[in-house]
Amino acid sequence: MIDDLDFISTCDVPGPTKENIRAIILYKSEVTSDETVVDIGCGTGGITCEFAQRAKKVISIDKNPEAINITKKNLNKFNLENNVDLICNDGINALKNIEDIDIGVVGGSGRELEKILELLDSKLKPNGRIIITAILVDTKVEAVNKLKDLGYNPKFVEVNISKGRILDRGIMMTSENPIAIITAKKRG
Ligand SMILES: C[S@@+](CC[C@H](N)C(=O)[O-])C[C@H]1O[C@@H](n2cnc3c(N)ncnc32)[C@H](O)[C@@H]1O
């Protein structure tokens, strides 16, 4: 796993999904080395960089050119650019041109989550997985409802991580923002 502090970041783009959350996402994704992953809303590239080490191919999409730029820098930093395609576009437009997805990660969708999930579902292979990370309560509810509408049986976990800083006189705990990880598997 890449340490949070090792990512290049910029104030124009949200920081990387935190390391412990990335670990849970990877575990739940069941990614294998012959699979294609699409990262919608790649931001700083936190998720992209992890999947690039484990999947056959990663297609990373963000509508913000700064996000694509910083993801590219992080891929270069960790020597992971070989199997990653970067697309600067809205998730909906980009997904229209992508087929045969094994894993779709949605880390950012604005107000387009429902449409993105519809498209993702239509491009997902049998046994493909969808993973949504959500901070807003509304996004969490919308994600679960839409997945149910599409015939999935979504699973929902809300993760509250506290990290310990080891000091001379003890361990100081610092909590990170809670985040929901919503997962679903397409029937085979
Ligand atoms: C919280 S960040 C994702 C962080 C990322 N998972 C990481 O580890 O670095 C969300 C990103 O989603 C992007 N985004 C939001 N709505 C989008 C959409 N409809 N299409 C493409 N990208 C979108 C934003 O520009 C932002 O960079």
CSV table of N, CA, C and O and ligand atoms in Angstrom, one decimal, residues 13-17 22 39-47 61-64 67 89-92 107-110 112 116, ligand 1:
chain,number,residue,atom,x,y,z
A,13,VAL,N,-7.5,19.7,-6.1
A,13,VAL,CA,-8.0,18.4,-6.3
A,13,VAL,C,-8.1,17.7,-4.9
A,13,VAL,O,-7.2,17.8,-4.1
A,14,PRO,N,-9.3,17.0,-4.6
A,14,PRO,CA,-9.4,16.4,-3.3
A,14,PRO,C,-8.2,15.4,-3.1
A,14,PRO,O,-7.8,14.8,-4.1
A,15,GLY,N,-7.7,15.2,-1.9
A,15,GLY,CA,-6.6,14.3,-1.7
A,15,GLY,C,-6.9,12.9,-1.9
A,15,GLY,O,-8.1,12.5,-2.2
A,16,PRO,N,-5.9,12.0,-1.9
A,16,PRO,CA,-6.2,10.6,-2.2
A,16,PRO,C,-7.1,9.9,-1.1
A,16,PRO,O,-7.1,10.3,0.0
A,17,THR,N,-7.9,9.0,-1.6
A,17,THR,CA,-8.6,8.1,-0.6
A,17,THR,C,-7.6,7.5,0.4
A,17,THR,O,-6.5,7.0,-0.1
A,22,ARG,N,-8.3,2.5,1.1
A,22,ARG,CA,-7.9,1.8,-0.1
A,22,ARG,C,-7.7,0.3,0.1
A,22,ARG,O,-8.0,-0.5,-0.7
A,39,ASP,N,-11.8,3.6,-13.0
A,39,ASP,CA,-11.8,4.5,-11.8
A,39,ASP,C,-12.5,5.8,-12.2
A,39,ASP,O,-11.9,6.6,-12.8
A,40,ILE,N,-13.7,6.0,-11.8
A,40,ILE,CA,-14.5,7.2,-12.2
A,40,ILE,C,-14.4,8.2,-11.1
A,40,ILE,O,-14.8,8.0,-10.0
A,41,GLY,N,-13.8,9.4,-11.4
A,41,GLY,CA,-13.5,10.4,-10.4
A,41,GLY,C,-12.2,10.0,-9.8
A,41,GLY,O,-12.1,9.9,-8.6
A,42,CYS,N,-11.1,10.0,-10.6
A,42,CYS,CA,-9.8,9.4,-10.1
A,42,CYS,C,-9.1,10.4,-9.1
A,42,CYS,O,-8.2,10.0,-8.4
A,43,GLY,N,-9.5,11.7,-9.2
A,43,GLY,CA,-8.9,12.7,-8.2
A,43,GLY,C,-7.4,12.7,-8.3
A,43,GLY,O,-6.8,13.0,-9.3
A,44,THR,N,-6.8,12.4,-7.1
A,44,THR,CA,-5.3,12.5,-7.0
A,44,THR,C,-4.7,11.2,-7.5
A,44,THR,O,-3.5,11.1,-7.6
A,45,GLY,N,-5.5,10.2,-7.7
A,45,GLY,CA,-4.9,8.9,-8.2
A,45,GLY,C,-4.7,7.9,-7.1
A,45,GLY,O,-4.1,6.8,-7.4
A,46,GLY,N,-5.2,8.1,-6.0
A,46,GLY,CA,-5.0,7.1,-4.9
A,46,GLY,C,-5.5,5.7,-5.2
A,46,GLY,O,-4.7,4.7,-5.1
A,47,ILE,N,-6.7,5.6,-5.7
A,47,ILE,CA,-7.3,4.3,-6.1
A,47,ILE,C,-6.6,3.8,-7.4
A,47,ILE,O,-6.3,2.6,-7.5
A,61,ILE,N,-10.8,8.1,-15.0
A,61,ILE,CA,-11.6,9.2,-15.6
A,61,ILE,C,-11.7,10.3,-14.6
A,61,ILE,O,-12.0,10.0,-13.4
A,62,ASP,N,-11.6,11.6,-15.0
A,62,ASP,CA,-12.0,12.7,-14.2
A,62,ASP,C,-12.3,13.9,-15.1
A,62,ASP,O,-11.7,14.1,-16.1
A,63,LYS,N,-13.3,14.6,-14.6
A,63,LYS,CA,-13.8,15.8,-15.5
A,63,LYS,C,-12.9,17.0,-15.2
A,63,LYS,O,-12.9,17.9,-16.0
A,64,ASN,N,-12.1,16.9,-14.1
A,64,ASN,CA,-11.2,18.0,-13.8
A,64,ASN,C,-9.8,17.8,-14.4
A,64,ASN,O,-9.1,16.9,-14.0
A,67,ALA,N,-7.1,17.1,-12.0
A,67,ALA,CA,-7.1,15.8,-11.4
A,67,ALA,C,-6.3,14.8,-12.3
A,67,ALA,O,-5.5,14.0,-11.8
A,89,ASN,N,-12.7,13.7,-18.9
A,89,ASN,CA,-14.0,13.8,-19.4
A,89,ASN,C,-15.0,13.6,-18.2
A,89,ASN,O,-14.6,13.0,-17.2
A,90,ASP,N,-16.3,13.9,-18.5
A,90,ASP,CA,-17.3,13.5,-17.5
A,90,ASP,C,-17.4,12.0,-17.5
A,90,ASP,O,-17.3,11.4,-18.6
A,91,GLY,N,-17.8,11.4,-16.4
A,91,GLY,CA,-17.9,9.9,-16.3
A,91,GLY,C,-18.9,9.4,-17.3
A,91,GLY,O,-18.6,8.3,-17.9
A,92,ILE,N,-20.0,10.1,-17.6
A,92,ILE,CA,-21.0,9.6,-18.5
A,92,ILE,C,-20.4,9.5,-19.9
A,92,ILE,O,-20.5,8.5,-20.6
A,107,GLY,N,-15.6,7.1,-7.4
A,107,GLY,CA,-15.1,7.9,-6.2
A,107,GLY,C,-15.6,9.3,-6.3
A,107,GLY,O,-15.3,10.1,-5.4
A,108,GLY,N,-16.2,9.7,-7.4
A,108,GLY,CA,-16.8,11.0,-7.6
A,108,GLY,C,-17.7,11.0,-8.8
A,108,GLY,O,-17.5,10.4,-9.8
A,109,SER,N,-18.9,11.6,-8.6
A,109,SER,CA,-19.9,11.6,-9.6
A,109,SER,C,-20.7,12.8,-9.7
A,109,SER,O,-21.6,13.0,-10.6
A,110,GLY,N,-20.5,13.8,-8.8
A,110,GLY,CA,-21.3,15.0,-8.8
A,110,GLY,C,-22.8,14.6,-8.7
A,110,GLY,O,-23.2,13.8,-7.8
A,112,GLU,N,-24.4,13.0,-11.1
A,112,GLU,CA,-24.6,12.1,-12.2
A,112,GLU,C,-24.6,10.6,-11.7
A,112,GLU,O,-24.5,9.7,-12.6
A,116,ILE,N,-24.4,7.3,-14.2
A,116,ILE,CA,-23.2,6.6,-14.2
A,116,ILE,C,-23.4,5.1,-13.9
A,116,ILE,O,-22.8,4.3,-14.5
B,1,LIG,C1,-12.9,12.6,-3.8
B,1,LIG,S1,-12.2,12.8,-5.4
B,1,LIG,C2,-11.6,11.1,-5.6
B,1,LIG,C3,-10.3,10.8,-5.0
B,1,LIG,C4,-9.7,9.5,-5.5
B,1,LIG,N1,-10.5,8.3,-5.2
B,1,LIG,C5,-8.3,9.3,-5.0
B,1,LIG,O1,-8.0,8.3,-4.3
B,1,LIG,O2,-7.4,10.2,-5.3
B,1,LIG,C6,-13.6,12.9,-6.5
B,1,LIG,C7,-13.2,13.3,-7.9
B,1,LIG,O3,-14.4,13.0,-8.7
B,1,LIG,C8,-14.4,13.9,-9.8
B,1,LIG,N2,-15.7,13.9,-10.4
B,1,LIG,C9,-16.9,14.4,-9.8
B,1,LIG,N3,-17.9,14.2,-10.6
B,1,LIG,C10,-17.5,13.6,-11.7
B,1,LIG,C11,-18.1,13.2,-12.9
B,1,LIG,N4,-19.4,13.3,-13.1
B,1,LIG,N5,-17.3,12.7,-13.9
B,1,LIG,C12,-15.9,12.6,-13.7
B,1,LIG,N6,-15.3,12.9,-12.6
B,1,LIG,C13,-16.0,13.5,-11.6
B,1,LIG,C14,-13.9,15.2,-9.2
B,1,LIG,O4,-13.4,16.1,-10.2
B,1,LIG,C15,-12.9,14.7,-8.2
B,1,LIG,O5,-11.5,14.8,-8.7
